[in-house]
Coordinates of C-alpha atoms in Angstrom, one line a residue:
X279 CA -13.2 -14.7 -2.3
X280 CA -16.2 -15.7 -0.5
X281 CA -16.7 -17.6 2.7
X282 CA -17.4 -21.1 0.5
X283 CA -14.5 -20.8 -1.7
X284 CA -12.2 -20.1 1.9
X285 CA -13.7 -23.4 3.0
X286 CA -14.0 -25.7 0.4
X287 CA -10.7 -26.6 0.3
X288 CA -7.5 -27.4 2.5
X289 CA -4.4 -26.0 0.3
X290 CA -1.2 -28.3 0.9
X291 CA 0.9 -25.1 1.0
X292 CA 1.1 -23.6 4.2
X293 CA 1.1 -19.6 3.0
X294 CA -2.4 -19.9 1.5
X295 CA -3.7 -22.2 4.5
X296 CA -2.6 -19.4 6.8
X297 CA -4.8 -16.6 4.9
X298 CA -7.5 -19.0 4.7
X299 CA -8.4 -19.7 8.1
X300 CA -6.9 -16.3 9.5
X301 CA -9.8 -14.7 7.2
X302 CA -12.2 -17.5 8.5
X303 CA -11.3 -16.5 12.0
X304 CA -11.5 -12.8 11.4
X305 CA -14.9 -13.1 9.9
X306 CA -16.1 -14.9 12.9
X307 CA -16.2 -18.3 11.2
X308 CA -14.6 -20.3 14.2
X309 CA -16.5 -23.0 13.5
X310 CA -15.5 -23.3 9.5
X311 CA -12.0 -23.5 11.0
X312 CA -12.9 -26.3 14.1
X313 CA -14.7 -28.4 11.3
X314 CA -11.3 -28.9 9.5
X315 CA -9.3 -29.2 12.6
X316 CA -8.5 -33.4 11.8
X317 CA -7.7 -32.5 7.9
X318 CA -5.3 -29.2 9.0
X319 CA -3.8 -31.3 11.5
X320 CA -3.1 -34.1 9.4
X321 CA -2.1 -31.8 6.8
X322 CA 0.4 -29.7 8.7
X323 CA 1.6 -31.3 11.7
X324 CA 4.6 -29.1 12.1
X325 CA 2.9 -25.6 11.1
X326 CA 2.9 -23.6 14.8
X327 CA 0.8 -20.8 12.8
X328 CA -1.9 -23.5 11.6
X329 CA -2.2 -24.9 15.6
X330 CA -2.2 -21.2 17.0
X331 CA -5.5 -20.3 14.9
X332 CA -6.8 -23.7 15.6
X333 CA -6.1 -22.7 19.2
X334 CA -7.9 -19.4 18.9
X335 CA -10.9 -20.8 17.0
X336 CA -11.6 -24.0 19.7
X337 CA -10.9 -20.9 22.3
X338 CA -13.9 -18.4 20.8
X339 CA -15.9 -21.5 20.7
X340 CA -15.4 -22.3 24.7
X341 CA -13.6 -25.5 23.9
X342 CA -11.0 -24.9 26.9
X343 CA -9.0 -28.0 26.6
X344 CA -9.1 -28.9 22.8
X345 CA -7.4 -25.0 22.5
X346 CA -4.8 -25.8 25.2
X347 CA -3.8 -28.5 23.7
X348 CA -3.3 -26.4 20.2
X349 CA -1.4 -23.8 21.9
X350 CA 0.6 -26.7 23.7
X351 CA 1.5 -27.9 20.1
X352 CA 2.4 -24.6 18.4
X353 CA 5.0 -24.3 21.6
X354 CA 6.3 -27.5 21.0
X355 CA 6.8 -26.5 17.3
X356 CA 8.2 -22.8 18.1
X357 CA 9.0 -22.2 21.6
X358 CA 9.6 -18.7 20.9
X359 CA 5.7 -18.1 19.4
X360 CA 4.7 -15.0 22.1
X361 CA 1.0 -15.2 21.2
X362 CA 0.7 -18.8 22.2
X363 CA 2.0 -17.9 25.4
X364 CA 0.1 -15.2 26.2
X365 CA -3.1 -17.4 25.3
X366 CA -2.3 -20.5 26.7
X367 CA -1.6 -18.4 29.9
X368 CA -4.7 -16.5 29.3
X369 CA -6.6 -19.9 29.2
X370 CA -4.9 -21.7 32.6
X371 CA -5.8 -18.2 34.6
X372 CA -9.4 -18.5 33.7
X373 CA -9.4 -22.0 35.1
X374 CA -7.2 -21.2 38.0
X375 CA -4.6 -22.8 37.1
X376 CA -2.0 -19.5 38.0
X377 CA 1.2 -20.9 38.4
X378 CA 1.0 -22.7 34.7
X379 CA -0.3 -19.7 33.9
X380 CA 2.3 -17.2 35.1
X381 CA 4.7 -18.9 33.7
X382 CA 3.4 -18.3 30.6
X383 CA 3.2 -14.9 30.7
X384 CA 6.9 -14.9 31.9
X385 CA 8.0 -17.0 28.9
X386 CA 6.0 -14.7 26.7
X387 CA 8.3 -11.4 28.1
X388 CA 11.5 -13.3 27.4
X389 CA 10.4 -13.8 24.0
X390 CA 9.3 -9.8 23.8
X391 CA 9.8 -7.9 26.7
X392 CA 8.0 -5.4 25.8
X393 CA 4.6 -7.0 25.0
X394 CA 1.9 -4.6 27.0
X395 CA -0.6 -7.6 26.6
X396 CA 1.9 -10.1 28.7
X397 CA 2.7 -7.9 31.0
X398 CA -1.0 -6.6 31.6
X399 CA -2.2 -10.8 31.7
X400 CA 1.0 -11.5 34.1
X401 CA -0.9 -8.3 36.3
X402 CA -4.3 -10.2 36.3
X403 CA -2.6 -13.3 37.2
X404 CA -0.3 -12.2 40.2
X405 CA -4.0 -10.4 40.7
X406 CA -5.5 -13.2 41.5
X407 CA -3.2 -14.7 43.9
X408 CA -3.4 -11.6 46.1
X409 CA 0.3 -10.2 44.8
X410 CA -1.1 -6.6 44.7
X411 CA 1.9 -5.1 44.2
X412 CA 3.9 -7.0 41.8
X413 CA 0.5 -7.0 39.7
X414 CA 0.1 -2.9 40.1
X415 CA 4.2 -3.5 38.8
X416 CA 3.2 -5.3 35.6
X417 CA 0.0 -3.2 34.8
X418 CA 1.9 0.2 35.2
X419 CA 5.2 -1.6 32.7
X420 CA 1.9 -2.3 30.2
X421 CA 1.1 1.2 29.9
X422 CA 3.8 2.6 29.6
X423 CA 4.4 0.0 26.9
X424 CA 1.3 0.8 25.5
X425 CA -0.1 4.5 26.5
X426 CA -3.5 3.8 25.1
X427 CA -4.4 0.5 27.0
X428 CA -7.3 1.1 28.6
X429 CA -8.1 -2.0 30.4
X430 CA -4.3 -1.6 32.0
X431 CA -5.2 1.5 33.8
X432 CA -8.0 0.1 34.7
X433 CA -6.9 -2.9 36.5
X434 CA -4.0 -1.1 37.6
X435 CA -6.4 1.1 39.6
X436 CA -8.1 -2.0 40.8
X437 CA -4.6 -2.7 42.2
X438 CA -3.4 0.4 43.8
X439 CA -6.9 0.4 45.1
X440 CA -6.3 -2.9 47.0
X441 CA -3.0 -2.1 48.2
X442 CA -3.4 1.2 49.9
X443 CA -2.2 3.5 47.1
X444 CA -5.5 5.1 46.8
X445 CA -3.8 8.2 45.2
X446 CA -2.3 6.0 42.7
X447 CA -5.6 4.5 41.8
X448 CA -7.5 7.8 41.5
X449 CA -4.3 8.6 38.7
X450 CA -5.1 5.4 36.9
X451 CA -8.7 5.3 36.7
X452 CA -9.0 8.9 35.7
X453 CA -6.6 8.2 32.8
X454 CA -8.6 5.2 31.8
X455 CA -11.4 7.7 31.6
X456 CA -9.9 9.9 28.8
X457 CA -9.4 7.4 26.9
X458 CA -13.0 6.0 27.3
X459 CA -15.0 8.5 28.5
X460 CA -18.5 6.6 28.3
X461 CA -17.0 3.3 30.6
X462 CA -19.3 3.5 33.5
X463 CA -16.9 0.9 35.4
X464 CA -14.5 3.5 35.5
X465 CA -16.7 6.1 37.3
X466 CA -17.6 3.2 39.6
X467 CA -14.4 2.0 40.6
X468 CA -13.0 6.0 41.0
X469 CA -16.0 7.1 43.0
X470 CA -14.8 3.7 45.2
X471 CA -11.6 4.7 45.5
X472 CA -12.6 8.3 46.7
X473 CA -15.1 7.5 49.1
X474 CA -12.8 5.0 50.7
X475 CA -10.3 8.1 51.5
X476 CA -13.3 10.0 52.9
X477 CA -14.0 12.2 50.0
X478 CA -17.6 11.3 49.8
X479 CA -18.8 14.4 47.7
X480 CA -16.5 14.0 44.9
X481 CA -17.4 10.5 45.4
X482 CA -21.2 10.7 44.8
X483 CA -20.8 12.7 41.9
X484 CA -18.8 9.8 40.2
X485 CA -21.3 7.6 41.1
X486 CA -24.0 9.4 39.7
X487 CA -22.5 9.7 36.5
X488 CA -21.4 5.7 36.5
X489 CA -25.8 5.5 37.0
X490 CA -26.2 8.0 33.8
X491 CA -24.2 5.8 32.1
X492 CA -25.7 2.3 33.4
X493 CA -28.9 3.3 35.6
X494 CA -29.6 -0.2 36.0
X495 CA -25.6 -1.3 37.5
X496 CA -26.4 -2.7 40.9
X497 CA -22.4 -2.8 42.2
X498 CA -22.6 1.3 41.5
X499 CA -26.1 1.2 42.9
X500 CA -25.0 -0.1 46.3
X501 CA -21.1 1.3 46.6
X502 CA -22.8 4.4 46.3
X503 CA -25.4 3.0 49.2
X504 CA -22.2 2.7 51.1
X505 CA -20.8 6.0 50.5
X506 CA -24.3 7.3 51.9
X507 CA -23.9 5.2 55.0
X508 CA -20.7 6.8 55.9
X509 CA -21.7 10.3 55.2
X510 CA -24.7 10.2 57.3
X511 CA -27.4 9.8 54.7
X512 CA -28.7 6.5 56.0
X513 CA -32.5 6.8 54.5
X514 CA -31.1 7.1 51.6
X515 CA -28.3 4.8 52.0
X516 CA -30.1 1.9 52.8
X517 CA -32.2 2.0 49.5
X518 CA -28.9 1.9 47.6
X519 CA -27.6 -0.7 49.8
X520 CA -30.7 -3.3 48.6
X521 CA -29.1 -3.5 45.6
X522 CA -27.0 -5.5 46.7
X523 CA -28.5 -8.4 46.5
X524 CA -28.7 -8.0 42.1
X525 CA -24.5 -7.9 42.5
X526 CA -22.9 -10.2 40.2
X527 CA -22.1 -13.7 42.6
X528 CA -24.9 -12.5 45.0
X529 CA -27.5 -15.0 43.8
X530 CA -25.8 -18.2 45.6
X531 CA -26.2 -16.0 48.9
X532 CA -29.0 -14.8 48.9
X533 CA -31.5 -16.8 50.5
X534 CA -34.6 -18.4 48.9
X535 CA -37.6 -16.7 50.3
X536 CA -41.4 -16.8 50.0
X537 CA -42.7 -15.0 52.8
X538 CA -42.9 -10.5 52.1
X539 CA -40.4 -8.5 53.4
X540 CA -41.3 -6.9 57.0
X541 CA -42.9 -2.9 56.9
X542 CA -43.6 -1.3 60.0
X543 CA -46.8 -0.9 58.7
X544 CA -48.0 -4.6 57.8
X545 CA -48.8 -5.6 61.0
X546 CA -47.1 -9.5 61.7
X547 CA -47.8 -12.7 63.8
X548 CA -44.8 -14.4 63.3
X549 CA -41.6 -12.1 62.0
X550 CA -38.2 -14.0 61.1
X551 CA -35.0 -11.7 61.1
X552 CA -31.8 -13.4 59.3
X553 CA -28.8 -12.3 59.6
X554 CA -26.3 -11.4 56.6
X555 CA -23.1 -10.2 56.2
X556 CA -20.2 -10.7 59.0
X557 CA -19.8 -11.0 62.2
X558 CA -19.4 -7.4 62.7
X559 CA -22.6 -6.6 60.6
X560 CA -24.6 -8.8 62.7
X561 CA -23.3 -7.3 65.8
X562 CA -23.7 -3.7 64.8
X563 CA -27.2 -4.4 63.6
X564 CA -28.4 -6.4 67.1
X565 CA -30.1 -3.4 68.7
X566 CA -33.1 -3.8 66.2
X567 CA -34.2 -7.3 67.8
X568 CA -36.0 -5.6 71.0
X569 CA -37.8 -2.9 68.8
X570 CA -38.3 -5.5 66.4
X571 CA -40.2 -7.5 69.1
X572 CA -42.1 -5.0 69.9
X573 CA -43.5 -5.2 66.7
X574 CA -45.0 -8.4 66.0
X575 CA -46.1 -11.5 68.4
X576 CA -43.0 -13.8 67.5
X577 CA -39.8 -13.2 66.9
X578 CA -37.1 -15.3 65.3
X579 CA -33.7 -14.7 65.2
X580 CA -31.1 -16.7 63.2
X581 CA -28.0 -15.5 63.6
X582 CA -24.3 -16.7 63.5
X583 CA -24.3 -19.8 66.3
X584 CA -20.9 -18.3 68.1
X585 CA -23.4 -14.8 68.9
X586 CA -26.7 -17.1 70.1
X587 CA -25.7 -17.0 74.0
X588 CA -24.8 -12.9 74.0
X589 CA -27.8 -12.2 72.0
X590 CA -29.9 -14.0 74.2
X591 CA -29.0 -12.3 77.0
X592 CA -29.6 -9.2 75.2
X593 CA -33.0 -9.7 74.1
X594 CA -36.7 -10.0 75.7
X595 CA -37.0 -13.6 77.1
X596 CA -39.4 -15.0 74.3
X597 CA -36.9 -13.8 71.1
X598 CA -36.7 -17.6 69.9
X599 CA -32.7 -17.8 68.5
X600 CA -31.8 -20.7 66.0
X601 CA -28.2 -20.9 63.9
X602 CA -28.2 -19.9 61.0
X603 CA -27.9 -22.5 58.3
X604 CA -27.4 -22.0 54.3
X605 CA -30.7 -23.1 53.5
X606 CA -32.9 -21.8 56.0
X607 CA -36.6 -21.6 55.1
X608 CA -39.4 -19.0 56.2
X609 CA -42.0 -21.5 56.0
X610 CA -44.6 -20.6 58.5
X611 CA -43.5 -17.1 58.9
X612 CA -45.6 -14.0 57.9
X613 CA -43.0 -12.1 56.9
X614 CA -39.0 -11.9 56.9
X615 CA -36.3 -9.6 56.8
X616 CA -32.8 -9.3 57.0
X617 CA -30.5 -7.7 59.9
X618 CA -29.2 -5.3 57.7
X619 CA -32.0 -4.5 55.8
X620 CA -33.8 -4.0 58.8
X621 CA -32.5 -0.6 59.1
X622 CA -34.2 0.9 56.5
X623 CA -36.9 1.3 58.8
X624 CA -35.0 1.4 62.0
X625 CA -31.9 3.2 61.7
X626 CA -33.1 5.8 59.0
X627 CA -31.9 8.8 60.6
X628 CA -29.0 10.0 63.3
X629 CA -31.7 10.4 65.8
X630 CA -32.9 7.1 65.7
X631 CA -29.5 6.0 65.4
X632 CA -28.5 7.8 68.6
X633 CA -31.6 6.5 70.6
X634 CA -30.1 3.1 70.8
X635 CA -29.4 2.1 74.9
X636 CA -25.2 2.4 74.9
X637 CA -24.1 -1.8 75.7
X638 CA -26.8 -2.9 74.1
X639 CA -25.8 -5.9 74.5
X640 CA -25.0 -7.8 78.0
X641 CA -21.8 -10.0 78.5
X642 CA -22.3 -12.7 81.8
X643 CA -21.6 -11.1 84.5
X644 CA -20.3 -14.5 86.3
X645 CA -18.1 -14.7 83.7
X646 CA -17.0 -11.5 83.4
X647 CA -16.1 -11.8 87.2
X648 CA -14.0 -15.1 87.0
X649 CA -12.1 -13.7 84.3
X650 CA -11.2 -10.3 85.6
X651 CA -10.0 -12.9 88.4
X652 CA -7.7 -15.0 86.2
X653 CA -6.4 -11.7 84.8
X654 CA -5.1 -10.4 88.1
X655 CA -4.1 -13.5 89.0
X656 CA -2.0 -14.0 86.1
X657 CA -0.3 -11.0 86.3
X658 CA 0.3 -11.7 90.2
X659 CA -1.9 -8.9 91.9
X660 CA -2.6 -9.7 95.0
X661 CA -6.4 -10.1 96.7
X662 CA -5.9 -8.0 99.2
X663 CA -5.1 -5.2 96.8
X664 CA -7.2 -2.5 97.2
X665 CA -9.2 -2.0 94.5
X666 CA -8.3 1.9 93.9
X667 CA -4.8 0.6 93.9
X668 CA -4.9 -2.2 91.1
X669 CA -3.6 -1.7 88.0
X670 CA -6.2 -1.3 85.0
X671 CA -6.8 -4.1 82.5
X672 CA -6.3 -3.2 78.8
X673 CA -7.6 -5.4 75.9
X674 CA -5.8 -5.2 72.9
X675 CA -6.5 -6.6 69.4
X676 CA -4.1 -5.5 66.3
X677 CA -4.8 -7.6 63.7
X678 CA -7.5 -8.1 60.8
X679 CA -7.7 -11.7 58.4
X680 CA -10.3 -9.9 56.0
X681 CA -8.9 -10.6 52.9
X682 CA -9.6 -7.2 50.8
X683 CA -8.8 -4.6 53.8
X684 CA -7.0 -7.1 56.6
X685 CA -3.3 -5.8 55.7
X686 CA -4.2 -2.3 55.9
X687 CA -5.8 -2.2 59.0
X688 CA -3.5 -4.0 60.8
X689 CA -0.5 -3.1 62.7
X690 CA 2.1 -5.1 64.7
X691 CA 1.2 -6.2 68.7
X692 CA 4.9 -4.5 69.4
X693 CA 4.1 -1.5 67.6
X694 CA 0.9 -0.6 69.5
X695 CA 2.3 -2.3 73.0
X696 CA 4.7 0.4 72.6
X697 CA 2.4 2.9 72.3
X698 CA 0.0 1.6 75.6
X699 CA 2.4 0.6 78.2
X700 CA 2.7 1.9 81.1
X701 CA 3.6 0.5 84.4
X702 CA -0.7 1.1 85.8
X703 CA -2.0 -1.1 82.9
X704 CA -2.0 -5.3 82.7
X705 CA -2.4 -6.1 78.8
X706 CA -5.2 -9.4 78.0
X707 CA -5.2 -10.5 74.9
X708 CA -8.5 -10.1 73.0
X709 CA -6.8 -11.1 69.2
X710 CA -8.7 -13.9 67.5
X711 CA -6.2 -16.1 65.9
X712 CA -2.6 -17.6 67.0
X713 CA -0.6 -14.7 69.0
X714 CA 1.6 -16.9 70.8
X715 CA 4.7 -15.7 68.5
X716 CA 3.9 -12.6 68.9
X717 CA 3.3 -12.4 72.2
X718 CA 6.5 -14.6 73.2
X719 CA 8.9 -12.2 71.0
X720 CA 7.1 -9.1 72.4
X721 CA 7.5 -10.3 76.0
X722 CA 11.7 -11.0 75.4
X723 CA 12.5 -7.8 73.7
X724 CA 10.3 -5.9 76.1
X725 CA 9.3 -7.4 79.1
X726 CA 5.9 -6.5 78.0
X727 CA 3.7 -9.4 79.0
X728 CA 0.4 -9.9 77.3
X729 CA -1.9 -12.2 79.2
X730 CA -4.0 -14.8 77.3
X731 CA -7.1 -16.5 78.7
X732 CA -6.4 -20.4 77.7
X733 CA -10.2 -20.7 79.0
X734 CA -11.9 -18.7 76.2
X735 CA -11.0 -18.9 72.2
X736 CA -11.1 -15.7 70.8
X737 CA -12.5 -16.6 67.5
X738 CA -15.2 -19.7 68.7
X739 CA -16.3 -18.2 71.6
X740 CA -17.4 -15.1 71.2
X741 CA -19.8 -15.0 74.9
X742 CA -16.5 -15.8 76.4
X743 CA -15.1 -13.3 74.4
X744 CA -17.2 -10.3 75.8
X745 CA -17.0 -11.8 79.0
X746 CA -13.0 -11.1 78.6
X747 CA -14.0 -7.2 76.8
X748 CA -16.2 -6.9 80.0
X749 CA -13.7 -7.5 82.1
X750 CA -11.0 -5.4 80.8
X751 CA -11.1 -1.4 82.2
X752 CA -10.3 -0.3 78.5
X753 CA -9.9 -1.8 75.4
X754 CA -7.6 -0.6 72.2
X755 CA -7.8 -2.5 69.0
X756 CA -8.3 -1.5 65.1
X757 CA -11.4 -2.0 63.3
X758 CA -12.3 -5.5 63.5
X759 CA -15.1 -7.9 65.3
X760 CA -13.6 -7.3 68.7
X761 CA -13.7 -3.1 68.2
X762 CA -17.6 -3.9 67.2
X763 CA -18.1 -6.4 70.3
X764 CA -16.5 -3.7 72.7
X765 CA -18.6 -0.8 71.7
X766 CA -21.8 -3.3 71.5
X767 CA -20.7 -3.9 75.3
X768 CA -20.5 -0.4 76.2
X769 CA -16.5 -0.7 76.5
X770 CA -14.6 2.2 77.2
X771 CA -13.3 1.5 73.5
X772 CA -10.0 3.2 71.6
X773 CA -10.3 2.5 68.0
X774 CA -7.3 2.8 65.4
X775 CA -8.5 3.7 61.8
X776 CA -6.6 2.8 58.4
X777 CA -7.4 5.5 55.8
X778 CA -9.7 3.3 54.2
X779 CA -12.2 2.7 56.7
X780 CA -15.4 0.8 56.7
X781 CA -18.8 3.0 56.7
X782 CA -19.7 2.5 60.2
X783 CA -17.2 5.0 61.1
X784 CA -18.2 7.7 58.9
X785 CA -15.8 10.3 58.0
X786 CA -14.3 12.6 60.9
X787 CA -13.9 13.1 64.5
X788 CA -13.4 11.3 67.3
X789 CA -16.9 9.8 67.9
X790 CA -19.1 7.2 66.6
X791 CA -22.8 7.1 66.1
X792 CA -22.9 3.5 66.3
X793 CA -20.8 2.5 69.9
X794 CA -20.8 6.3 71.7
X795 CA -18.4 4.9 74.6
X796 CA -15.7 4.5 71.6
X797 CA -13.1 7.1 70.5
X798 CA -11.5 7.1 67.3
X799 CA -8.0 7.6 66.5
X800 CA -7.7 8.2 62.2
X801 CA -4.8 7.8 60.8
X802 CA -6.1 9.3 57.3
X803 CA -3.4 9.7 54.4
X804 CA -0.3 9.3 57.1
X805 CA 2.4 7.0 55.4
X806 CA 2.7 5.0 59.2
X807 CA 0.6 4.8 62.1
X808 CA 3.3 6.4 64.1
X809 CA 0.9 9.7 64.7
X810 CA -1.9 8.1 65.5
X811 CA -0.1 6.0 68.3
X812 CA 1.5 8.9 70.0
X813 CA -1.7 10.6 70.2
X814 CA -3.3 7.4 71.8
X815 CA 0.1 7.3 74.1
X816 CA -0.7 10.8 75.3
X817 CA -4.5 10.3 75.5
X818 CA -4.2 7.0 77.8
X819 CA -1.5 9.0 80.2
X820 CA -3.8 11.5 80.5
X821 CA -6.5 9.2 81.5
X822 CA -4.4 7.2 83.9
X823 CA -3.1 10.4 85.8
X824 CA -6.7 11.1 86.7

């Protein structure tokens, strides 16, 4: 029977109907089907099977809410009908709507509990909502309902991935891979997943066969750019890394610009530099302004307000600063560049790298002074303390809010107060963020007091905040904005590392190439942070007997 016959005519038995429009919608005929929707509805108001493939068809066309409401009705006809679960629930996750839609998905698996495809759409779902494992939980029940489901692995290595199991989501990915050997996503996400745990080589070659695959895949382009960075490759690096800016989502943040991009070798009048990125970024990039100065007759700077005052101080006297603002323009500039990108040209090598002035940049001094002040006085040390007799002030910061790697890197303020006390050392808090549960609980089960400044927010004011870093005698904290202000400053700086740690702290040893005065403490593939801290205990005793 040919396409006309299939639509010529609306049978009023149910069977036939059925055929019809499922042979319309397997051809690709969605339309034939939506044309008939009033007739088949009017014919069959009570036929679940005729709204599910009116569902389907209005869904293939993008008609969101004329298929929910199909898949609404087939429920309200069978309320045990699994496949309008799954794609109703399909269709309220891609609009956000996740609670509707987990539900669902968890109707669908007490109709069939062993549907792979409910289980694997419940995993994108809880995905979504940050519920990384109880998603990894539904992904891995989906393969092993279903051993060939490719996309399960998949996302359940996307999963393990964000959750820490990095050994889990090289397992996954790899077993996507044999059963689809040509998906250059797969290579992409597994070379991710190795570089994060620092093995970069095995990394790279992944990459490299993701680019064979899909030459042209910018996400590969610059996660590979990353890799680079953090094994020390940083010519190279930085070429992947411009890729960045051809990522999927990128286009609403990148800014629109009309002047070139800077080259040390275009001579310019008037040179705007933009910052990118995080706070962090920003910070770890600053040492280019004075070399960048050097280079042309104006500079501009936009950078994040909150860094304006410290970077000022920093810089030559005639860097001009302004915030930076969503829509900046470069009208009237010669040429542009970002902060990051900037180091193409300026950080293109260890030995330039290396060159950089340690505390590059310069907290106030007046400050610094009134707060190291407030910190003895706080903690009841007396003037007339000789100052080879004080105790040592300690900054601490434990805590990350990034949402992809903030729960990995952090650690609890009793766990790593623990670790540094010792009757020489007064604690000041450097922790963006509300600590005063923390600290309270901290100070009642241990007596351990950690002193916050009420004068300077930790998260607005970030002069105030390096003015407080300046201050302290040493400072511990993970891998956030403060561990990046510190060894901007020059801090004598004690860094703890997750196992998935960003590039700027390569892959081994104690030392940094980016803030020499820090020291790094790795925890690597550990299941607890309990090593690391001891080693840190027995490092800052050693220190303090001196």
């Amino acid at each position: 029977m040919d396409v006309s016959t299939d639509q010529d005519q609306i049978s009023v038995d149910l069977a036939p109907s059925v055929a019809r429009l499922t042979r319309l919608y397997e051809r690709g005929h969605l339309d034939m089907i939506a044309a008939q929707e009033a007739q088949l509805v009017a014919a069959f108001p009570k036929a679940s099977a005729i709204a599910l493939l009116l569902g389907a068809a209005q869904a293939g066309l993008g008609k969101t809410e004329a298929a929910i409401g199909h898949f609404r009705r087939s429920l309200e006809i069978d309320p045990l009908l699994l496949d309008a679960y799954n794609n109703l629930g399909v269709l309220l996750n891609s609009q956000n709507q996740i609670a509707p839609a987990v539900k669902c998905f968890v109707r669908a698996l007490t109709v069939m509990p062993g549907s792979a495809a409910a289980r694997y759409n419940l995993g994108l779902a809880l995905h979504k909502t940050g519920a990384g494992e109880m998603a990894a939980r539904h992904y891995r029940c989906a393969t092993v309902a279903d051993p060939l489901y490719r996309d399960a692995y998949y996302n359940l290595g996307i999963s393990n991935h964000k959750i820490g199991a990095f050994a889990g989501a090289i397992d996954s990915v790899r077993k996507c891979l044999l059963l689809q050997p040509g998906f250059f996503k797969g290579y992409n996400n597994l070379a991710s997943s190795l570089s994060d745990i620092g093995r970069v080589e095995q990394a790279l070659r992944h990459f490299d066969r993701a680019l064979v695959l899909q030459s042209d895949d910018p996400e590969t382009h610059h996660n590979r750019g990353l890799a680079l960075l953090k094994k020390g490759e940083f010519s190279a690096a930085w070429k992947a890394c411009d890729w960045r800016w051809l990522r999927p989502g990128a286009a609403h943040i990148k800014p629109h610009l009309t002047a070139p991009e800077w080259h040390p070798e275009t001579p310019s009048r008037r040179l705007l530099l933009w910052a990118e990125q995080g706070v962090g970024d920003e910070i770890l990039c600053a040492s280019v302004i004075p070399e960048l100065r050097a280079q042309c007759e104006q500079l501009t700077v936009l950078a994040d307000r909150r860094l304006i005052p410290l970077m000022a101080r920093s810089s030559p006297a005639d860097v001009v600063f302004q915030a930076r603002t969503e829509d900046f323009s470069d009208a009237g500039f010669d040429a542009q560049i970002s902060i990051v990108s900037a180091g193409k040209y300026l950080r293109a090598s260890a030995a330039r790298i290396q060159a950089v002035p340690q505390g590059y940049l310069r907290a106030d001094p007046t400050q610094t002074g009134r707060l190291r002040a407030a910190i003895y006085r706080a903690a009841a040390v007396p003037d007339t303390a000789q100052a080879i007799g004080r105790p040592r002030i300690c900054g601490l910061s434990w805590r990350s809010e990034s949402k992809d790697t903030g729960s990995l890197k952090s650690l609890s303020l009793a766990a790593l107060a623990a670790a540094v006390a010792h009757p020489q050392l007064i604690f000041v808090n450097l922790q963006y963020g509300d600590t005063l549960a923390e600290r309270q609980q901290l100070k009642l089960a241990t007596g351990i007091d950690v002193i916050d400044l009420p004068m300077v927010d930790n998260f607005k004011d970030l002069d105030g905040l390096a003015a407080t870093i300046s201050a302290c005698d040493m400072v511990v904290s993970i891998a956030n904005v403060t561990a990046d202000l510190a060894g901007a400053l020059g801090a004598d700086l004690k860094v703890l590392l997750a196992q998935r740690s960003d590039w700027r702290w390569q892959l081994a040893g104690p030392e940094s190439i980016w803030y020499p005065s820090a020291h790094l403490y790795r925890r690597g593939a550990a299941a607890s942070w309990q090593a690391v801290l001891d080693q840190l205990q027995h490092d800052i005793n050693v220190a303090l007997r001196r």
